[in-house]
PDB file of N, CA and C in Angstrom:
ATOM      1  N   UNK A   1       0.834  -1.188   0.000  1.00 56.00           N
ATOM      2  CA  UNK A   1       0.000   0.000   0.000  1.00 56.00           C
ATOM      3  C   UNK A   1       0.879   1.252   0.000  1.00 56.00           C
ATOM      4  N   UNK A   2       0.576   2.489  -0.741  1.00 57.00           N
ATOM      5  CA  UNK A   2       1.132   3.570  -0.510  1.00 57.00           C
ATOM      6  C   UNK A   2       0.962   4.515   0.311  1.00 57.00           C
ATOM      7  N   UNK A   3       1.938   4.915   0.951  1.00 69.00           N
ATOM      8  CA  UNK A   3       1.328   6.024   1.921  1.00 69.00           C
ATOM      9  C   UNK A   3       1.089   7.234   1.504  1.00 69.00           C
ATOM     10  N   UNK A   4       0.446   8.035   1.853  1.00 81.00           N
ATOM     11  CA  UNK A   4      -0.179   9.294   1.623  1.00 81.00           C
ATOM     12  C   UNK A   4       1.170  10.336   1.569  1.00 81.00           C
ATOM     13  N   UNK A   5       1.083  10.987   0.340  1.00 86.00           N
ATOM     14  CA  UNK A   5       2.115  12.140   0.480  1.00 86.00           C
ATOM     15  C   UNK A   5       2.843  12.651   1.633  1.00 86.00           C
ATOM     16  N   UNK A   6       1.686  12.927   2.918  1.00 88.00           N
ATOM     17  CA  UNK A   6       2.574  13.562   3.830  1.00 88.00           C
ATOM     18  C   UNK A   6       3.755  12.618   4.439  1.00 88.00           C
ATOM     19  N   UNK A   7       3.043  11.716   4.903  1.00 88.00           N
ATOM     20  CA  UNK A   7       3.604  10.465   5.177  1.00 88.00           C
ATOM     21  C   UNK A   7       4.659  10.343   4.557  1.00 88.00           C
ATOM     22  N   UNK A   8       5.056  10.615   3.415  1.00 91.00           N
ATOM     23  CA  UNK A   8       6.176  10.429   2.388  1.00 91.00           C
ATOM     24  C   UNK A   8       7.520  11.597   2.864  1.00 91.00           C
ATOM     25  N   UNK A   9       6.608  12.343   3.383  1.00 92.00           N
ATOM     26  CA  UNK A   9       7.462  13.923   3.291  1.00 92.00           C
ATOM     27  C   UNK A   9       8.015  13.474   4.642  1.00 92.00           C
ATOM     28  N   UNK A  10       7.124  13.463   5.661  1.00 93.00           N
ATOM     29  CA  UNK A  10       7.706  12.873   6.977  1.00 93.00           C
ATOM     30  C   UNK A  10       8.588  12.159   6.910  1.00 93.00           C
ATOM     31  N   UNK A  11       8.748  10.513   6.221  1.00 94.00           N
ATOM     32  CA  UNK A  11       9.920   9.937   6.149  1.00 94.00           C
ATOM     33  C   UNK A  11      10.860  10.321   5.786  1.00 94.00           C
ATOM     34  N   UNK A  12      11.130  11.123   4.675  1.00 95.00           N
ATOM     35  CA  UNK A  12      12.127  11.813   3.612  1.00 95.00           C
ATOM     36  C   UNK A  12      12.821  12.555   5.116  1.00 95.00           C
ATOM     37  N   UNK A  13      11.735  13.780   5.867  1.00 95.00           N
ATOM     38  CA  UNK A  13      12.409  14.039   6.887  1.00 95.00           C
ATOM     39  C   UNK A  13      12.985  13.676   7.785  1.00 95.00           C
ATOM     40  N   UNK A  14      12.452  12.754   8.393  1.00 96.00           N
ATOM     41  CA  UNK A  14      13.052  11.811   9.352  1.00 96.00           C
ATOM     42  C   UNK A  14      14.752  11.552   8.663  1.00 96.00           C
ATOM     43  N   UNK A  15      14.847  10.858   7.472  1.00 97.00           N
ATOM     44  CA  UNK A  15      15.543  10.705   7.219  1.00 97.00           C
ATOM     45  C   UNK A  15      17.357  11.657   6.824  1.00 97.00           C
ATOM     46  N   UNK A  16      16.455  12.589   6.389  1.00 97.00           N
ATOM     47  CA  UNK A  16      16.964  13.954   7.087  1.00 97.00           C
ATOM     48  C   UNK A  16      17.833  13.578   8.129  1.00 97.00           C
ATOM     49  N   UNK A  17      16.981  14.074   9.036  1.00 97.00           N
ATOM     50  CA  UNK A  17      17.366  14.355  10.100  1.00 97.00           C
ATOM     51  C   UNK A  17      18.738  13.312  11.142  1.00 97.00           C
ATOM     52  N   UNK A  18      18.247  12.042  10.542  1.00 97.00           N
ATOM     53  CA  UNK A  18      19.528  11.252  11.077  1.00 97.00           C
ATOM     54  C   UNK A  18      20.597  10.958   9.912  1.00 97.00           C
ATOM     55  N   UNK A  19      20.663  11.516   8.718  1.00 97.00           N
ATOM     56  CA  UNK A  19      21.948  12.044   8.096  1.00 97.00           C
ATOM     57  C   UNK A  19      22.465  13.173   8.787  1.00 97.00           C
ATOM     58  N   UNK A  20      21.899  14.096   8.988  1.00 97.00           N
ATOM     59  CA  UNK A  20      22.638  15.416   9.861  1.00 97.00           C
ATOM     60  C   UNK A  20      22.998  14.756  11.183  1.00 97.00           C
ATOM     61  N   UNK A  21      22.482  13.975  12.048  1.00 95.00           N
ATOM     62  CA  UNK A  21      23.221  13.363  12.922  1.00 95.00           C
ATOM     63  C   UNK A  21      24.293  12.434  12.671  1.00 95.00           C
ATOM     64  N   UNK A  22      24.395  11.876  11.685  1.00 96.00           N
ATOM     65  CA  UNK A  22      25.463  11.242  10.886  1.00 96.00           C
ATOM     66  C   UNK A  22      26.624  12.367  10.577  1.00 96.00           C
ATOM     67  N   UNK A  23      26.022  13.167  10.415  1.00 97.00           N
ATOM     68  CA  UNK A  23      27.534  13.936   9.809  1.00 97.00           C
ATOM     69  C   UNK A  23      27.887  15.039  11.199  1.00 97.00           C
ATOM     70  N   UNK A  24      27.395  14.741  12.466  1.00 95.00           N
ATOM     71  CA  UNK A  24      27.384  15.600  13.576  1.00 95.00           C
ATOM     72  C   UNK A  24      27.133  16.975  13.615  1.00 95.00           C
ATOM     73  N   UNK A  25      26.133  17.431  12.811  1.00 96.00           N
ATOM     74  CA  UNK A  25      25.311  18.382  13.044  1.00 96.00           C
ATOM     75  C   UNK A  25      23.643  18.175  13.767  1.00 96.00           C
ATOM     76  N   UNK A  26      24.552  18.393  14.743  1.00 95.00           N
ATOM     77  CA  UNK A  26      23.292  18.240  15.882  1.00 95.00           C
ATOM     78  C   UNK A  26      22.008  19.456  15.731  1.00 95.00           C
ATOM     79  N   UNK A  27      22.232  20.844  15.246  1.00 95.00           N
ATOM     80  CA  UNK A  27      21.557  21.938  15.301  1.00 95.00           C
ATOM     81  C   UNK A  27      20.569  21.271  13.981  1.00 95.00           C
ATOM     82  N   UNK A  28      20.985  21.210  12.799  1.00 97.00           N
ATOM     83  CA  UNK A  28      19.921  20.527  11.750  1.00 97.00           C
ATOM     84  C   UNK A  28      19.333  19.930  11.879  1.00 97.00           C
ATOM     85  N   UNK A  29      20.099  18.725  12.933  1.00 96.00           N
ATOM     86  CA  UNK A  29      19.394  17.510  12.796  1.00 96.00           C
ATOM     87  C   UNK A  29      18.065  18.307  13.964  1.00 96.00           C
ATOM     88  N   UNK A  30      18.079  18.489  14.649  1.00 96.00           N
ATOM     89  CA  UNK A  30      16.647  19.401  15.486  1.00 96.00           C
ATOM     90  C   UNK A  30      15.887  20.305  15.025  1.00 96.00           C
ATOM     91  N   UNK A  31      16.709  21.197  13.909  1.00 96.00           N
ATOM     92  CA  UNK A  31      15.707  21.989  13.164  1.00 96.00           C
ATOM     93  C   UNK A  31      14.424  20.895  12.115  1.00 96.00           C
ATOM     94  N   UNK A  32      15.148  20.372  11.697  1.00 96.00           N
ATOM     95  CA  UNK A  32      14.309  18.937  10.973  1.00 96.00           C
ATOM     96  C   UNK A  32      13.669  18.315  11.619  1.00 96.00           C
ATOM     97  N   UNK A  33      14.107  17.804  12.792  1.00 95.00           N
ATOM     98  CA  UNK A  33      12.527  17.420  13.909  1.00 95.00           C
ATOM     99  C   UNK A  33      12.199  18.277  14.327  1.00 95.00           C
ATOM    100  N   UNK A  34      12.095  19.218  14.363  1.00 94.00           N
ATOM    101  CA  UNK A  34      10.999  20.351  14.967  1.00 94.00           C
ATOM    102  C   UNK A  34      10.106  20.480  13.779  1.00 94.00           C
ATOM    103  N   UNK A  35      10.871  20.335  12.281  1.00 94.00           N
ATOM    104  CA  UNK A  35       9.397  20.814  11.628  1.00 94.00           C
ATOM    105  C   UNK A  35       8.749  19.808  11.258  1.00 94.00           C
ATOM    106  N   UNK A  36       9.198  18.490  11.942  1.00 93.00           N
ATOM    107  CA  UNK A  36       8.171  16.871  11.589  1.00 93.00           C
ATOM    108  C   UNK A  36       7.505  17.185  12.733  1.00 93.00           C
ATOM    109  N   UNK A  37       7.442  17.331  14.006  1.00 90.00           N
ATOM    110  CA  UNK A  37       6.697  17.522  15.114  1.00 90.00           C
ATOM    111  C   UNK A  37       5.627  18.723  14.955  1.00 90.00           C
ATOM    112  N   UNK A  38       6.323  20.406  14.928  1.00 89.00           N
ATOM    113  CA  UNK A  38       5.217  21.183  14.568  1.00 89.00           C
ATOM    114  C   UNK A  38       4.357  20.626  13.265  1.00 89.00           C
ATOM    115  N   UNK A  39       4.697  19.505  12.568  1.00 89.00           N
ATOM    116  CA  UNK A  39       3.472  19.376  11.260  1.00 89.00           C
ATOM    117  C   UNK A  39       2.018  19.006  12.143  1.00 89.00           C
ATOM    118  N   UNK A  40       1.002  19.580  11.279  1.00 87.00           N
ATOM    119  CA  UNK A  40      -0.161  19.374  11.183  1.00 87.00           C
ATOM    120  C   UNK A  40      -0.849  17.917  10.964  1.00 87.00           C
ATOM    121  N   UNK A  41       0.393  17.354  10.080  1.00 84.00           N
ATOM    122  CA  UNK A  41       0.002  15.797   9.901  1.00 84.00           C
ATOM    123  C   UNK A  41       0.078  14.893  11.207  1.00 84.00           C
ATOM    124  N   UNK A  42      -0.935  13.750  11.415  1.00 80.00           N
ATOM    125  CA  UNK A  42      -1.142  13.261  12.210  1.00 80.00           C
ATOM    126  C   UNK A  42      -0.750  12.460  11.716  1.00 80.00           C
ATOM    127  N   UNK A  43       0.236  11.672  12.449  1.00 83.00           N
ATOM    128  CA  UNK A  43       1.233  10.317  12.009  1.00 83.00           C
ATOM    129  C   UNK A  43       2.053  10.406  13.127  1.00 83.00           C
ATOM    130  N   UNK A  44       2.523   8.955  13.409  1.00 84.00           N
ATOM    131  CA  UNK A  44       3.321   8.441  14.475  1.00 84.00           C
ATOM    132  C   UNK A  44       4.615   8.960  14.558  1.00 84.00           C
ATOM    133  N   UNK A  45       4.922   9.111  13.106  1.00 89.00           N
ATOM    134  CA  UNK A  45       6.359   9.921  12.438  1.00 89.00           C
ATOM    135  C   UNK A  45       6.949  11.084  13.445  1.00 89.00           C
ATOM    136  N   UNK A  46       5.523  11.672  13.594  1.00 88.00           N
ATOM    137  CA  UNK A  46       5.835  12.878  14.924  1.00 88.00           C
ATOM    138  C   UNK A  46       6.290  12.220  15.923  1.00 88.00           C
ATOM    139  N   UNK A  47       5.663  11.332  16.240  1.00 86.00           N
ATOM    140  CA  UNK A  47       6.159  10.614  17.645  1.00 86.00           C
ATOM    141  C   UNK A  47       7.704  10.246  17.573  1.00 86.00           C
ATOM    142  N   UNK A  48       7.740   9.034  16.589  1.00 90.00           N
ATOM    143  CA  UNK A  48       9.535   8.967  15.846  1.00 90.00           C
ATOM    144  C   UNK A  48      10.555  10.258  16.280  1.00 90.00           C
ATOM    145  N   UNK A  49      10.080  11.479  15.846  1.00 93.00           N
ATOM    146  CA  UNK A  49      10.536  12.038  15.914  1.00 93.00           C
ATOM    147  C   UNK A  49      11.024  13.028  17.056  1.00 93.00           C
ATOM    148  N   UNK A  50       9.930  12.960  18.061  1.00 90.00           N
ATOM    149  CA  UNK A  50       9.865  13.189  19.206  1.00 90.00           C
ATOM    150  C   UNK A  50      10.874  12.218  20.219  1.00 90.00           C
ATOM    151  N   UNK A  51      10.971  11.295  19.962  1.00 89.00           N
ATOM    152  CA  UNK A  51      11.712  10.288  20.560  1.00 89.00           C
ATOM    153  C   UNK A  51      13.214  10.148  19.924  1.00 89.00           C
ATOM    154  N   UNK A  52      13.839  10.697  18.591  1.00 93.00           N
ATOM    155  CA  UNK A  52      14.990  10.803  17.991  1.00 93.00           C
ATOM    156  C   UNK A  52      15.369  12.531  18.562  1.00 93.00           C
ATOM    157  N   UNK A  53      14.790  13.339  18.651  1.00 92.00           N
ATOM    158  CA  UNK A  53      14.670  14.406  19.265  1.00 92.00           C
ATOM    159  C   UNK A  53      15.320  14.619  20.832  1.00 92.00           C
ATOM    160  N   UNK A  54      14.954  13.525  21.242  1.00 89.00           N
ATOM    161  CA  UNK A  54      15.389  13.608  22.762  1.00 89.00           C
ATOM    162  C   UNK A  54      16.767  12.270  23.005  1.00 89.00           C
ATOM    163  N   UNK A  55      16.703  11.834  21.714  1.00 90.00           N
ATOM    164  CA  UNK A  55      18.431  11.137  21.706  1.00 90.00           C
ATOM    165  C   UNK A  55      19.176  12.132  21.312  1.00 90.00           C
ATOM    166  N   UNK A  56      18.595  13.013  20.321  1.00 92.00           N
ATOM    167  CA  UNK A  56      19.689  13.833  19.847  1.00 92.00           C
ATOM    168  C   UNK A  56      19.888  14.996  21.717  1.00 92.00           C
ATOM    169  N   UNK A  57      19.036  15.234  22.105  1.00 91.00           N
ATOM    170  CA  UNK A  57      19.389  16.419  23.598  1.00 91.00           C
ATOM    171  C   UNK A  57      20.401  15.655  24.080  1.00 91.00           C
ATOM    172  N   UNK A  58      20.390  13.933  24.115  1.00 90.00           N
ATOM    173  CA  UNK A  58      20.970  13.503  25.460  1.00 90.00           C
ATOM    174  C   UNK A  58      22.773  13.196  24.689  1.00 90.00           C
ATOM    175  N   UNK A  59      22.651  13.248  23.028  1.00 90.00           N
ATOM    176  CA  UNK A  59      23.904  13.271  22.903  1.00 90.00           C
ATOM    177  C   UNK A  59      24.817  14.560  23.150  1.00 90.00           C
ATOM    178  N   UNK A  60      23.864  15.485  23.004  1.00 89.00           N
ATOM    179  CA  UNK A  60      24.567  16.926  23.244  1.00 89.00           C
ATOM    180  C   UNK A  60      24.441  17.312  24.338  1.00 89.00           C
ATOM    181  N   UNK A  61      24.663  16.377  25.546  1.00 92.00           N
ATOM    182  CA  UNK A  61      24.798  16.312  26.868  1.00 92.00           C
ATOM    183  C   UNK A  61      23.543  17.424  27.507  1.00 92.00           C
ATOM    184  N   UNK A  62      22.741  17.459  27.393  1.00 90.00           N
ATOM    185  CA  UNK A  62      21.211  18.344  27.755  1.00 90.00           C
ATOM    186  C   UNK A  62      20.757  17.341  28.363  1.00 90.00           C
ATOM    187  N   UNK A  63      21.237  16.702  29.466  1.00 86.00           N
ATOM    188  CA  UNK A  63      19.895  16.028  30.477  1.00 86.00           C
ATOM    189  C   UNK A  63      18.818  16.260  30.853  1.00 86.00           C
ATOM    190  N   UNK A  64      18.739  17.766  30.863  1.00 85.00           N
ATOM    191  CA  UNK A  64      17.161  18.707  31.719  1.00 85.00           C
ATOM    192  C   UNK A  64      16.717  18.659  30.758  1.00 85.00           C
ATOM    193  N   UNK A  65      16.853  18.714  29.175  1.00 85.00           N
ATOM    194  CA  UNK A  65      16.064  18.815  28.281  1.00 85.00           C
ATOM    195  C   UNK A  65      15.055  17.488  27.413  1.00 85.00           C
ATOM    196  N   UNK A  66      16.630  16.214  27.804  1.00 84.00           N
ATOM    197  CA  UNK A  66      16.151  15.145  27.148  1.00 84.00           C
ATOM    198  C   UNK A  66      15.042  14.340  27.783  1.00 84.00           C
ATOM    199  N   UNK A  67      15.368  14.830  29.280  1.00 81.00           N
ATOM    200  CA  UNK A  67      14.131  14.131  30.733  1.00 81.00           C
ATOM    201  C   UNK A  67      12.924  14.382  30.635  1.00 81.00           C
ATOM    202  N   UNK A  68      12.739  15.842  30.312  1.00 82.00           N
ATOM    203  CA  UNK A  68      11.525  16.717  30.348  1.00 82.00           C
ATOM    204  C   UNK A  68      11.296  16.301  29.027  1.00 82.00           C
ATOM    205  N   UNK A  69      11.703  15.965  28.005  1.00 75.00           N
ATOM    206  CA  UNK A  69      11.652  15.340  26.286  1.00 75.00           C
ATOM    207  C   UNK A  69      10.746  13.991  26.511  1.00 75.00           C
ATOM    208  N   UNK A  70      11.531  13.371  27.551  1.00 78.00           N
ATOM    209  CA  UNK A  70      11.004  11.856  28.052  1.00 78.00           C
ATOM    210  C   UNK A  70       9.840  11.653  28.655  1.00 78.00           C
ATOM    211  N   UNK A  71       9.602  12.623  29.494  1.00 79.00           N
ATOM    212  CA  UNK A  71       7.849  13.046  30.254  1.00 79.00           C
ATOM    213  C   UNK A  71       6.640  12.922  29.130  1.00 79.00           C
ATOM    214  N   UNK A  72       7.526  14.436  27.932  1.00 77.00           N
ATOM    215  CA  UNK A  72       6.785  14.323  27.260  1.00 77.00           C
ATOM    216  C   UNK A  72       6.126  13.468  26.323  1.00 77.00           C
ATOM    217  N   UNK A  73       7.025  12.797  25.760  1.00 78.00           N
ATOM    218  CA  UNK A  73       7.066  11.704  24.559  1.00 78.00           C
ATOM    219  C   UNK A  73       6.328  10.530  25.415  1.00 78.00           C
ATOM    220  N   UNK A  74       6.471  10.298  26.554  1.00 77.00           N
ATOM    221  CA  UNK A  74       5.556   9.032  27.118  1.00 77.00           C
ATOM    222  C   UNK A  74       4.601   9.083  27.939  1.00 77.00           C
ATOM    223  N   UNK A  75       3.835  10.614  27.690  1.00 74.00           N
ATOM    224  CA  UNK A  75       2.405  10.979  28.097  1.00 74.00           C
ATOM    225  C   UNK A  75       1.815  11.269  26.541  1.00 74.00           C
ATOM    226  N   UNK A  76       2.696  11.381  25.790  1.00 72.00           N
ATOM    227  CA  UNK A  76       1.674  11.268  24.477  1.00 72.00           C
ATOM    228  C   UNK A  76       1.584   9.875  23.876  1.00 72.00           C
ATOM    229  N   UNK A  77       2.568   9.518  24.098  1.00 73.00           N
ATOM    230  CA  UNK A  77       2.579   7.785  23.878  1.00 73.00           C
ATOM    231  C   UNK A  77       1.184   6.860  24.642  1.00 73.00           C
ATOM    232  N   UNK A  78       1.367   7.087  25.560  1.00 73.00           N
ATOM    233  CA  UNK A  78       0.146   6.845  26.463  1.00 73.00           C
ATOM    234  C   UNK A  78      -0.891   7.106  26.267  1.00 73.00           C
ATOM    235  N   UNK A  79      -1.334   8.418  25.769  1.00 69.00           N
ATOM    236  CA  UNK A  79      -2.252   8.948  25.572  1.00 69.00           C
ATOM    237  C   UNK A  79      -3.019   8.019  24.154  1.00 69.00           C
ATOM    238  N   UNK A  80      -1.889   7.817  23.075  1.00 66.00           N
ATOM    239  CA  UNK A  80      -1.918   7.387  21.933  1.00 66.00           C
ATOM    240  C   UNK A  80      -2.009   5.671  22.326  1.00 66.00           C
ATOM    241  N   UNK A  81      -1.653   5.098  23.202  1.00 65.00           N
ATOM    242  CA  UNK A  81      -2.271   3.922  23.555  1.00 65.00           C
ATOM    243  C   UNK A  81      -0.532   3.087  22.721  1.00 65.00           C
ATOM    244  N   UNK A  82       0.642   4.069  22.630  1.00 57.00           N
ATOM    245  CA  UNK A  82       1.416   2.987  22.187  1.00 57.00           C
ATOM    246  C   UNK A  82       2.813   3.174  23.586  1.00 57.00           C
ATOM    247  N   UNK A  83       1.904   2.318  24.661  1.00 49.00           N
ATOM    248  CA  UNK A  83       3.035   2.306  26.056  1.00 49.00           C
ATOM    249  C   UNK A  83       3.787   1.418  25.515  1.00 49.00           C
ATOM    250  N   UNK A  84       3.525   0.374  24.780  1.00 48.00           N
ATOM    251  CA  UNK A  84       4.795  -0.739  24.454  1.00 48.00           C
ATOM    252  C   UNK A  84       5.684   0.234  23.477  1.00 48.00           C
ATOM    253  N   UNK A  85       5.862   0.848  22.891  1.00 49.00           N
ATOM    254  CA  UNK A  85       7.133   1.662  22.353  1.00 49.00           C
ATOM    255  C   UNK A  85       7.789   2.419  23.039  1.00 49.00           C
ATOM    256  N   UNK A  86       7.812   2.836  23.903  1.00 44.00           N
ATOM    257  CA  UNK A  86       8.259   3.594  24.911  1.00 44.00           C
ATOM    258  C   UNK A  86       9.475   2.663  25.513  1.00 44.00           C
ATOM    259  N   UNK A  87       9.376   1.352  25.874  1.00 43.00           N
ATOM    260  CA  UNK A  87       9.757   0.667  26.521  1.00 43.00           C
ATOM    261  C   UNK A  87      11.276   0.211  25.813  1.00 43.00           C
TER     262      UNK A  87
END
């Protein structure tokens, strides 16, 4: 099955985003999940990204950021009914 354009764009980003962590640009690689997260599209992708988001804080040594990242990402997880990914 094909996924829906956005869906397409999301991955492309995602993908993004962990080439710029590949090449240790940590600042891109967050500007690129910030604009998969602020999207409007409803897809898990956000979540993905929310959760690559807060690996990227904890590699750039941001504990207060990646914790409070972690609150967040597994009260929406929850919310979304996917507690087994979290884990």
């Amino acid at each position: 099955a094909l996924e829906p354009p956005e869906e397409e764009l999301l991955d492309l980003w995602l993908l993004k985003a962990r080439l710029f962590l590949k090449r240790h640009e940590e600042d891109s690689a967050l500007n690129q999940l910030a604009a998969i997260i602020n999207s409007p599209v409803v897809s898990i992708k956000r979540v993905e990204a929310m959760v690559l988001r807060q690996e990227v804080f904890t590699r750039m040594g941001r504990s207060d950021l990646a914790a409070r990242h972690s609150t967040t990402v597994n009260n929406l997880m929850k919310e979304l009914h996917y507690d087994q990914l979290s884990k």
